[in-house]
Every structure is written in C-alpha cells, then in structure tokens.
Amino acid sequence: MAGIVVGTMAIIIIVSVLNGFTDLIGMFYSDFDPDIKITSVEGKMFDPNTIDTEQLKSIPGVISYAGVIEEIAMLRYGKRQYPATIKGVPDNYTSYTNIDKLLIEGDYYLEKDGINYAVVGRGVANNLGVGISFLDPLHVYVPKKGKQVSLNPSRSFNHNYLYPSAVFAVLEDVDAKYILVSKQFAAEIFESKNSISAIELALSPEADVKSIQRKVQELLGKGFHVKNKQQQHDLVFKTMKSEKWAVYFILVFILLLASGNMIGNLTMLYIDKKEDISILKSMGLPVQQINRIFLYEGWLISLTGGLIGTLLGVLVCWLQITFELVKLPGAGGSFVISAYPVHIIFSDIVLAFFAVFIIGFLASWYPVKFMSQKQLSTANIN
C-alpha cells in the first residue's frame, strides 16, 4: 500500500509541476502576443481591404484591432551583423499587449521628434552589442522588391537606421528574434504599401476565445489562419504536452513495478491460508467466493493506497502553491519566480486514480487466478 501511495503522489505532484511551468511559459507569451492572430495561408502579406474588417471589429468580445508587418531584415551595429524579424506595430500596440511589463531597460516609444526608434529584444541586443545609451544608430538592410541588377550591391537593398529606445525580455526564442518598430517605418523599408503580414485582435477578459476564433474563421474562410495564443507557439506547447505524457507513462510504469509487491503478497497469502481454504471448501463454500476474498483484499489495498496518495499529492501541491516550500535553485532575484510553479488539473487527478485502479485490478486478479487454477489442478490429481 505504501508503494502505491508514493507512486500516486509522485504522478500528481510531478504532473502538476509540469502544468505550472506550462502556465508560466504561456504567461510570458501572453504578455507579448495578441489573443488572436490572423495570417494568410498563401504568401507573407495580404491586403486587409480584401476582408470585411468592420464586421471583424464588430464581433462581440473583440476590443482591439491592429494590422502589423513582420519580415526578416539584416541589422548592423558597428562591425556586428545579425538577422532579425522586424515587427512594425501600430500606435495601439501597448493597449492589447503588456509590452511595458517586459521592458528591462529604457522606455517604450517608436518615434520621437521625427526620429525612428526601435524596442529591441534582449537576444538581438546582446548579439549586436546594442545599448540604449549608445549614440550610434542601428542600420537596417532589406533586399529591394523585384529583380535588381547593379554593379554596386548596395543599390539592391533598402537601407534605413534606427535608434534603440528600450530593450525587452520575454523568452529566448522571442528575445533573439524580434525588434519592434513603427508600422510606417516597416511599410517604407519593406515596400509593403497597403499590405500587412497579420491582423492582431485583443479580446475582453470574459470573452470565449474558442467561440470568437470559430466566428472569425467562418467569416474569413479557408484562405486565412486564425490562431489563439497557444497555437501561435504550437511547437512549444505540443512539446511540453508530450513531455507531460511521457512523464505520466514513466511514473505509471514505476507504479506497475511497485504493484509487483502486491502480486507477491497475495500469492504468499494464498499459500499461507491453504488449510483455511480447504476447510471452507469442505464446508461447501464455492471456489469463486473464496477467490473473491483475496480479490477484494487486493482491490482494497490498491484503492486505499490510491485514495491516500491522491489526497497527499493534492495536499503537497496546495502547500507548495500557498507557502512555496520548495524554492528554485539559485532563485535569488534572477528568476521571475522563486519557487516551483504548481497547477492542479482535475483531469490529471482522475487519470492518476484511474491508472491506480487498473493496475490494482490486474495485480489482484492475476495471482488469484493463477493460484486458483493451481489449487484446482492439485485437487484433481488428489
């Protein structure tokens, strides 16, 4: 029973911690990404006039609409060069994201006194050696559209420069990829004219994201991808979900090994009670009812162990959520959180208890069936 208790606790605690880390990563992405992002299935850019934007804005729950331009450019700062994704955002970008919370240096502004500025990701800034207090501009190079033939390669590129106004930090894959500029600057250097790369929608806190996503998809048709926050980083969240299930099955396998003790104990109990079984048989008790005694005992051990393990696992998770008992190693202010995050999901508890029930049933049924057949064969020989 103790082995089943520990195994059940381990499943609930470890899976809940993985849920906590998934939520933490989702929180970081949530501050940077819109609630719903619309992109074209074909091509990098599309003309927003080809869709009914007014009807899109009028969907209940949509509180903000913005067209953005995203494209890769070559950045140069001093002697260093680095490819990054330039994201041209409108003036209302701060209204539907929490970019202000992500700034680790400087202030958010993309244009000031007729000068273009950029909010640079920490990874991009580190690779280029950019600082907001430096006087040198950040040079941006983008290939011109169409076929360019020139003896001077520099004429094949659109060139402009920016001054960094702030540095933001989200996660490594975002920090090392993006810099934010004004939409006007991006439109000029990418020669996009009226075209945009994506439409970003912000929803009210009480809005049903899945319902609105479905309505937007029906409105736009199959020519557009409509993605929520998790789908915008599908690979990351699918990987974390796969890790969670892998850990779950590994722990279930360990629980299966622990249940081997119960098989051995029930077998030894059957042998030890051999004389009592013979007496019960001679008194007229059917073999099926004798087997049920051992079967029920095995079920009682597994169900009691599973119930106690579930309660203790939930208790440990609650203590960690409330009092942050287990701290992250080296979390002396360098991390956003100081203790392991935990998120209890009811379905995980049900799955853990279901696994204990199935394993307990099999671990009880096998030795009873095996010993019963052996007992019957011995009786027939006698």
PDB file of N, CA and C in Angstrom, residues 38-90:
ATOM      1  N   ILE A  38      -4.303  36.637 -37.074  1.00  0.00           N
ATOM      2  CA  ILE A  38      -4.809  36.219 -38.384  1.00  0.00           C
ATOM      3  C   ILE A  38      -3.708  36.404 -39.420  1.00  0.00           C
ATOM      4  N   THR A  39      -3.357  35.334 -40.125  1.00  0.00           N
ATOM      5  CA  THR A  39      -2.354  35.398 -41.181  1.00  0.00           C
ATOM      6  C   THR A  39      -2.897  34.733 -42.441  1.00  0.00           C
ATOM      7  N   SER A  40      -2.287  35.056 -43.564  1.00  0.00           N
ATOM      8  CA  SER A  40      -2.729  34.496 -44.838  1.00  0.00           C
ATOM      9  C   SER A  40      -2.164  33.097 -45.037  1.00  0.00           C
ATOM     10  N   VAL A  41      -2.950  32.219 -45.614  1.00  0.00           N
ATOM     11  CA  VAL A  41      -2.477  30.866 -45.917  1.00  0.00           C
ATOM     12  C   VAL A  41      -1.427  30.901 -47.025  1.00  0.00           C
ATOM     13  N   GLU A  42      -1.644  31.746 -48.027  1.00  0.00           N
ATOM     14  CA  GLU A  42      -0.717  31.861 -49.154  1.00  0.00           C
ATOM     15  C   GLU A  42      -0.056  33.241 -49.137  1.00  0.00           C
ATOM     16  N   GLY A  43       1.268  33.232 -49.207  1.00  0.00           N
ATOM     17  CA  GLY A  43       2.006  34.489 -49.245  1.00  0.00           C
ATOM     18  C   GLY A  43       2.262  35.039 -47.855  1.00  0.00           C
ATOM     19  N   LYS A  44       3.275  35.924 -47.781  1.00  0.00           N
ATOM     20  CA  LYS A  44       3.632  36.511 -46.496  1.00  0.00           C
ATOM     21  C   LYS A  44       2.728  37.672 -46.123  1.00  0.00           C
ATOM     22  N   MET A  45       2.205  38.392 -47.125  1.00  0.00           N
ATOM     23  CA  MET A  45       1.394  39.572 -46.851  1.00  0.00           C
ATOM     24  C   MET A  45       0.072  39.497 -47.612  1.00  0.00           C
ATOM     25  N   PHE A  46      -0.872  40.305 -47.157  1.00  0.00           N
ATOM     26  CA  PHE A  46      -2.175  40.367 -47.816  1.00  0.00           C
ATOM     27  C   PHE A  46      -2.741  41.774 -47.637  1.00  0.00           C
ATOM     28  N   ASP A  47      -3.689  42.095 -48.491  1.00  0.00           N
ATOM     29  CA  ASP A  47      -4.342  43.396 -48.438  1.00  0.00           C
ATOM     30  C   ASP A  47      -5.544  43.310 -47.495  1.00  0.00           C
ATOM     31  N   PRO A  48      -5.548  44.088 -46.392  1.00  0.00           N
ATOM     32  CA  PRO A  48      -6.675  43.996 -45.447  1.00  0.00           C
ATOM     33  C   PRO A  48      -7.993  44.439 -46.050  1.00  0.00           C
ATOM     34  N   ASN A  49      -7.958  45.150 -47.167  1.00  0.00           N
ATOM     35  CA  ASN A  49      -9.192  45.588 -47.809  1.00  0.00           C
ATOM     36  C   ASN A  49      -9.951  44.440 -48.475  1.00  0.00           C
ATOM     37  N   THR A  50      -9.283  43.283 -48.603  1.00  0.00           N
ATOM     38  CA  THR A  50      -9.942  42.121 -49.214  1.00  0.00           C
ATOM     39  C   THR A  50     -10.880  41.416 -48.237  1.00  0.00           C
ATOM     40  N   ILE A  51     -10.862  41.802 -46.976  1.00  0.00           N
ATOM     41  CA  ILE A  51     -11.749  41.192 -45.986  1.00  0.00           C
ATOM     42  C   ILE A  51     -12.618  42.285 -45.362  1.00  0.00           C
ATOM     43  N   ASP A  52     -13.697  41.889 -44.763  1.00  0.00           N
ATOM     44  CA  ASP A  52     -14.625  42.823 -44.126  1.00  0.00           C
ATOM     45  C   ASP A  52     -14.117  43.122 -42.715  1.00  0.00           C
ATOM     46  N   THR A  53     -13.232  44.103 -42.614  1.00  0.00           N
ATOM     47  CA  THR A  53     -12.636  44.424 -41.315  1.00  0.00           C
ATOM     48  C   THR A  53     -13.651  44.998 -40.337  1.00  0.00           C
ATOM     49  N   GLU A  54     -14.647  45.719 -40.830  1.00  0.00           N
ATOM     50  CA  GLU A  54     -15.652  46.298 -39.945  1.00  0.00           C
ATOM     51  C   GLU A  54     -16.481  45.209 -39.262  1.00  0.00           C
ATOM     52  N   GLN A  55     -16.808  44.182 -40.030  1.00  0.00           N
ATOM     53  CA  GLN A  55     -17.548  43.063 -39.438  1.00  0.00           C
ATOM     54  C   GLN A  55     -16.677  42.316 -38.438  1.00  0.00           C
ATOM     55  N   LEU A  56     -15.387  42.272 -38.739  1.00  0.00           N
ATOM     56  CA  LEU A  56     -14.439  41.620 -37.843  1.00  0.00           C
ATOM     57  C   LEU A  56     -14.362  42.369 -36.505  1.00  0.00           C
ATOM     58  N   LYS A  57     -14.307  43.684 -36.583  1.00  0.00           N
ATOM     59  CA  LYS A  57     -14.231  44.510 -35.372  1.00  0.00           C
ATOM     60  C   LYS A  57     -15.520  44.456 -34.564  1.00  0.00           C
ATOM     61  N   SER A  58     -16.644  44.186 -35.242  1.00  0.00           N
ATOM     62  CA  SER A  58     -17.940  44.214 -34.561  1.00  0.00           C
ATOM     63  C   SER A  58     -18.292  42.904 -33.861  1.00  0.00           C
ATOM     64  N   ILE A  59     -17.444  41.887 -33.964  1.00  0.00           N
ATOM     65  CA  ILE A  59     -17.710  40.612 -33.286  1.00  0.00           C
ATOM     66  C   ILE A  59     -17.701  40.851 -31.775  1.00  0.00           C
ATOM     67  N   PRO A  60     -18.721  40.418 -31.043  1.00  0.00           N
ATOM     68  CA  PRO A  60     -18.766  40.624 -29.588  1.00  0.00           C
ATOM     69  C   PRO A  60     -17.544  39.998 -28.906  1.00  0.00           C
ATOM     70  N   GLY A  61     -16.896  40.785 -28.074  1.00  0.00           N
ATOM     71  CA  GLY A  61     -15.707  40.316 -27.366  1.00  0.00           C
ATOM     72  C   GLY A  61     -14.420  40.879 -27.916  1.00  0.00           C
ATOM     73  N   VAL A  62     -14.420  41.358 -29.171  1.00  0.00           N
ATOM     74  CA  VAL A  62     -13.227  41.958 -29.779  1.00  0.00           C
ATOM     75  C   VAL A  62     -13.148  43.418 -29.344  1.00  0.00           C
ATOM     76  N   ILE A  63     -12.080  43.778 -28.660  1.00  0.00           N
ATOM     77  CA  ILE A  63     -11.953  45.148 -28.143  1.00  0.00           C
ATOM     78  C   ILE A  63     -10.850  45.940 -28.836  1.00  0.00           C
ATOM     79  N   SER A  64     -10.001  45.260 -29.606  1.00  0.00           N
ATOM     80  CA  SER A  64      -8.921  45.986 -30.281  1.00  0.00           C
ATOM     81  C   SER A  64      -8.551  45.266 -31.564  1.00  0.00           C
ATOM     82  N   TYR A  65      -8.235  46.067 -32.594  1.00  0.00           N
ATOM     83  CA  TYR A  65      -7.871  45.547 -33.916  1.00  0.00           C
ATOM     84  C   TYR A  65      -6.586  46.250 -34.357  1.00  0.00           C
ATOM     85  N   ALA A  66      -5.637  45.476 -34.917  1.00  0.00           N
ATOM     86  CA  ALA A  66      -4.381  46.087 -35.373  1.00  0.00           C
ATOM     87  C   ALA A  66      -3.789  45.270 -36.511  1.00  0.00           C
ATOM     88  N   GLY A  67      -3.346  45.953 -37.539  1.00  0.00           N
ATOM     89  CA  GLY A  67      -2.611  45.317 -38.626  1.00  0.00           C
ATOM     90  C   GLY A  67      -1.118  45.517 -38.403  1.00  0.00           C
ATOM     91  N   VAL A  68      -0.329  44.449 -38.522  1.00  0.00           N
ATOM     92  CA  VAL A  68       1.108  44.531 -38.273  1.00  0.00           C
ATOM     93  C   VAL A  68       1.873  44.012 -39.486  1.00  0.00           C
ATOM     94  N   ILE A  69       3.137  44.395 -39.567  1.00  0.00           N
ATOM     95  CA  ILE A  69       4.023  43.962 -40.651  1.00  0.00           C
ATOM     96  C   ILE A  69       5.211  43.249 -40.025  1.00  0.00           C
ATOM     97  N   GLU A  70       5.444  42.016 -40.434  1.00  0.00           N
ATOM     98  CA  GLU A  70       6.578  41.230 -39.930  1.00  0.00           C
ATOM     99  C   GLU A  70       7.396  40.730 -41.101  1.00  0.00           C
ATOM    100  N   GLU A  71       8.692  40.975 -41.055  1.00  0.00           N
ATOM    101  CA  GLU A  71       9.577  40.496 -42.118  1.00  0.00           C
ATOM    102  C   GLU A  71      11.005  40.479 -41.592  1.00  0.00           C
ATOM    103  N   ILE A  72      11.809  39.611 -42.181  1.00  0.00           N
ATOM    104  CA  ILE A  72      13.204  39.475 -41.747  1.00  0.00           C
ATOM    105  C   ILE A  72      14.065  40.533 -42.423  1.00  0.00           C
ATOM    106  N   ALA A  73      15.004  41.091 -41.671  1.00  0.00           N
ATOM    107  CA  ALA A  73      15.931  42.091 -42.196  1.00  0.00           C
ATOM    108  C   ALA A  73      17.316  41.827 -41.607  1.00  0.00           C
ATOM    109  N   MET A  74      18.316  42.392 -42.254  1.00  0.00           N
ATOM    110  CA  MET A  74      19.685  42.290 -41.737  1.00  0.00           C
ATOM    111  C   MET A  74      19.995  43.563 -40.950  1.00  0.00           C
ATOM    112  N   LEU A  75      20.431  43.371 -39.729  1.00  0.00           N
ATOM    113  CA  LEU A  75      20.775  44.502 -38.867  1.00  0.00           C
ATOM    114  C   LEU A  75      22.291  44.613 -38.748  1.00  0.00           C
ATOM    115  N   ARG A  76      22.765  45.833 -38.692  1.00  0.00           N
ATOM    116  CA  ARG A  76      24.195  46.080 -38.490  1.00  0.00           C
ATOM    117  C   ARG A  76      24.378  47.153 -37.437  1.00  0.00           C
ATOM    118  N   TYR A  77      25.251  46.847 -36.493  1.00  0.00           N
ATOM    119  CA  TYR A  77      25.582  47.818 -35.461  1.00  0.00           C
ATOM    120  C   TYR A  77      27.097  47.772 -35.265  1.00  0.00           C
ATOM    121  N   GLY A  78      27.735  48.834 -35.684  1.00  0.00           N
ATOM    122  CA  GLY A  78      29.199  48.820 -35.672  1.00  0.00           C
ATOM    123  C   GLY A  78      29.709  47.806 -36.675  1.00  0.00           C
ATOM    124  N   LYS A  79      30.507  46.859 -36.222  1.00  0.00           N
ATOM    125  CA  LYS A  79      31.039  45.819 -37.091  1.00  0.00           C
ATOM    126  C   LYS A  79      30.246  44.523 -36.998  1.00  0.00           C
ATOM    127  N   ARG A  80      29.220  44.503 -36.186  1.00  0.00           N
ATOM    128  CA  ARG A  80      28.437  43.282 -35.989  1.00  0.00           C
ATOM    129  C   ARG A  80      27.191  43.282 -36.879  1.00  0.00           C
ATOM    130  N   GLN A  81      26.854  42.083 -37.360  1.00  0.00           N
ATOM    131  CA  GLN A  81      25.647  41.916 -38.182  1.00  0.00           C
ATOM    132  C   GLN A  81      24.801  40.782 -37.597  1.00  0.00           C
ATOM    133  N   TYR A  82      23.484  40.915 -37.758  1.00  0.00           N
ATOM    134  CA  TYR A  82      22.592  39.903 -37.189  1.00  0.00           C
ATOM    135  C   TYR A  82      21.235  39.959 -37.892  1.00  0.00           C
ATOM    136  N   PRO A  83      20.713  38.804 -38.360  1.00  0.00           N
ATOM    137  CA  PRO A  83      19.368  38.792 -38.976  1.00  0.00           C
ATOM    138  C   PRO A  83      18.295  38.745 -37.893  1.00  0.00           C
ATOM    139  N   ALA A  84      17.281  39.552 -38.029  1.00  0.00           N
ATOM    140  CA  ALA A  84      16.199  39.597 -37.042  1.00  0.00           C
ATOM    141  C   ALA A  84      14.880  39.868 -37.751  1.00  0.00           C
ATOM    142  N   THR A  85      13.786  39.598 -37.053  1.00  0.00           N
ATOM    143  CA  THR A  85      12.456  39.875 -37.574  1.00  0.00           C
ATOM    144  C   THR A  85      12.014  41.254 -37.097  1.00  0.00           C
ATOM    145  N   ILE A  86      11.780  42.122 -38.050  1.00  0.00           N
ATOM    146  CA  ILE A  86      11.269  43.454 -37.724  1.00  0.00           C
ATOM    147  C   ILE A  86       9.746  43.385 -37.694  1.00  0.00           C
ATOM    148  N   LYS A  87       9.181  43.821 -36.588  1.00  0.00           N
ATOM    149  CA  LYS A  87       7.728  43.823 -36.444  1.00  0.00           C
ATOM    150  C   LYS A  87       7.255  45.264 -36.373  1.00  0.00           C
ATOM    151  N   GLY A  88       6.585  45.701 -37.427  1.00  0.00           N
ATOM    152  CA  GLY A  88       6.019  47.041 -37.451  1.00  0.00           C
ATOM    153  C   GLY A  88       4.651  47.044 -36.812  1.00  0.00           C
ATOM    154  N   VAL A  89       4.512  47.786 -35.721  1.00  0.00           N
ATOM    155  CA  VAL A  89       3.274  47.757 -34.945  1.00  0.00           C
ATOM    156  C   VAL A  89       2.616  49.136 -34.960  1.00  0.00           C
ATOM    157  N   PRO A  90       1.285  49.185 -34.833  1.00  0.00           N
ATOM    158  CA  PRO A  90       0.567  50.471 -34.821  1.00  0.00           C
ATOM    159  C   PRO A  90       0.686  51.153 -33.457  1.00  0.00           C
TER     160      PRO A  90
END
